[in-house]
Amino acid sequence: MENDLFNMKWDDISVKQMNPLTLAFVGDAVYEVFVRTYLVNRNRDMKVHNLHVEAIKFVKAHSQSEIIKKLETQLSEEELYFFKRGRNAKSATVPKNADVQEYRFATGLETLVGFLYLTRKLDRLNSLFKSIITLKNQGEF
């Protein structure tokens, strides 16, 4: 398994035993790669600084908080479980540019993304990412 890092799959039981902030750590990176890939695909000639400015609109805690609030009703019971675990996790980190509630909701979204990624539920993850793009295009965040 260690030799094929891109195809690692964690079973649901192992993931459920993980600290939600560990899942958020992974989910943050996966979400960032999704956003950057999406932006580069749409704006191949855009300067890197401008891509970065656009990426911030997706990844800041306020935006992630708004996204998950709008998607929450679309989550399965299992997905809601992971979102809530992340949202309710006590972090030693203090948010710089967001209030605590926004930061916690953003952590919940990242935890959910981490769970879906590690358990290789990639179709569902892709579906959520498509919903996020739709929300962005509608000016919802």
mmCIF file with all atom_site columns, C-alpha atoms in Angstrom, residues 2 6 14 17 35 50 65 69 74-75 82 91 93 99 107 109-110 120 122 131 136-137 141:
data_model
loop_
_atom_site.group_PDB
_atom_site.id
_atom_site.type_symbol
_atom_site.label_atom_id
_atom_site.label_alt_id
_atom_site.label_comp_id
_atom_site.label_asym_id
_atom_site.label_entity_id
_atom_site.label_seq_id
_atom_site.pdbx_PDB_ins_code
_atom_site.Cartn_x
_atom_site.Cartn_y
_atom_site.Cartn_z
_atom_site.occupancy
_atom_site.B_iso_or_equiv
_atom_site.pdbx_formal_charge
_atom_site.auth_seq_id
_atom_site.auth_comp_id
_atom_site.auth_asym_id
_atom_site.auth_atom_id
_atom_site.pdbx_PDB_model_num
ATOM 1  C CA . GLU A 1 2   ? 2.799   2.469  0.760   1.00 0.00 ? 2   GLU A CA 1
ATOM 2  C CA . PHE A 1 6   ? -2.345  7.837  -5.120  1.00 0.00 ? 6   PHE A CA 1
ATOM 3  C CA . SER A 1 14  ? -10.210 3.416  10.222  1.00 0.00 ? 14  SER A CA 1
ATOM 4  C CA . GLN A 1 17  ? -11.347 6.465  14.303  1.00 0.00 ? 17  GLN A CA 1
ATOM 5  C CA . VAL A 1 35  ? -9.951  24.861 -6.549  1.00 0.00 ? 35  VAL A CA 1
ATOM 6  C CA . ASN A 1 50  ? -4.775  36.580 -10.279 1.00 0.00 ? 50  ASN A CA 1
ATOM 7  C CA . SER A 1 65  ? -18.857 28.250 5.809   1.00 0.00 ? 65  SER A CA 1
ATOM 8  C CA . LYS A 1 69  ? -24.532 25.770 5.019   1.00 0.00 ? 69  LYS A CA 1
ATOM 9  C CA . GLN A 1 74  ? -27.870 17.468 0.511   1.00 0.00 ? 74  GLN A CA 1
ATOM 10 C CA . LEU A 1 75  ? -25.573 15.444 2.765   1.00 0.00 ? 75  LEU A CA 1
ATOM 11 C CA . PHE A 1 82  ? -18.238 13.728 9.502   1.00 0.00 ? 82  PHE A CA 1
ATOM 12 C CA . SER A 1 91  ? -8.807  23.340 17.526  1.00 0.00 ? 91  SER A CA 1
ATOM 13 C CA . THR A 1 93  ? -5.702  27.324 16.073  1.00 0.00 ? 93  THR A CA 1
ATOM 14 C CA . ASP A 1 99  ? -15.079 34.429 13.347  1.00 0.00 ? 99  ASP A CA 1
ATOM 15 C CA . THR A 1 107 ? -13.318 22.869 9.358   1.00 0.00 ? 107 THR A CA 1
ATOM 16 C CA . LEU A 1 109 ? -16.393 21.021 5.286   1.00 0.00 ? 109 LEU A CA 1
ATOM 17 C CA . GLU A 1 110 ? -12.696 20.152 5.173   1.00 0.00 ? 110 GLU A CA 1
ATOM 18 C CA . ARG A 1 120 ? -12.118 6.998  -2.202  1.00 0.00 ? 120 ARG A CA 1
ATOM 19 C CA . LEU A 1 122 ? -14.582 10.162 -5.471  1.00 0.00 ? 122 LEU A CA 1
ATOM 20 C CA . SER A 1 131 ? -22.324 21.839 -6.495  1.00 0.00 ? 131 SER A CA 1
ATOM 21 C CA . LYS A 1 136 ? -20.032 30.126 -7.056  1.00 0.00 ? 136 LYS A CA 1
ATOM 22 C CA . ASN A 1 137 ? -21.484 30.768 -10.509 1.00 0.00 ? 137 ASN A CA 1
ATOM 23 C CA . PHE A 1 141 ? -20.501 33.067 -1.897  1.00 0.00 ? 141 PHE A CA 1
#
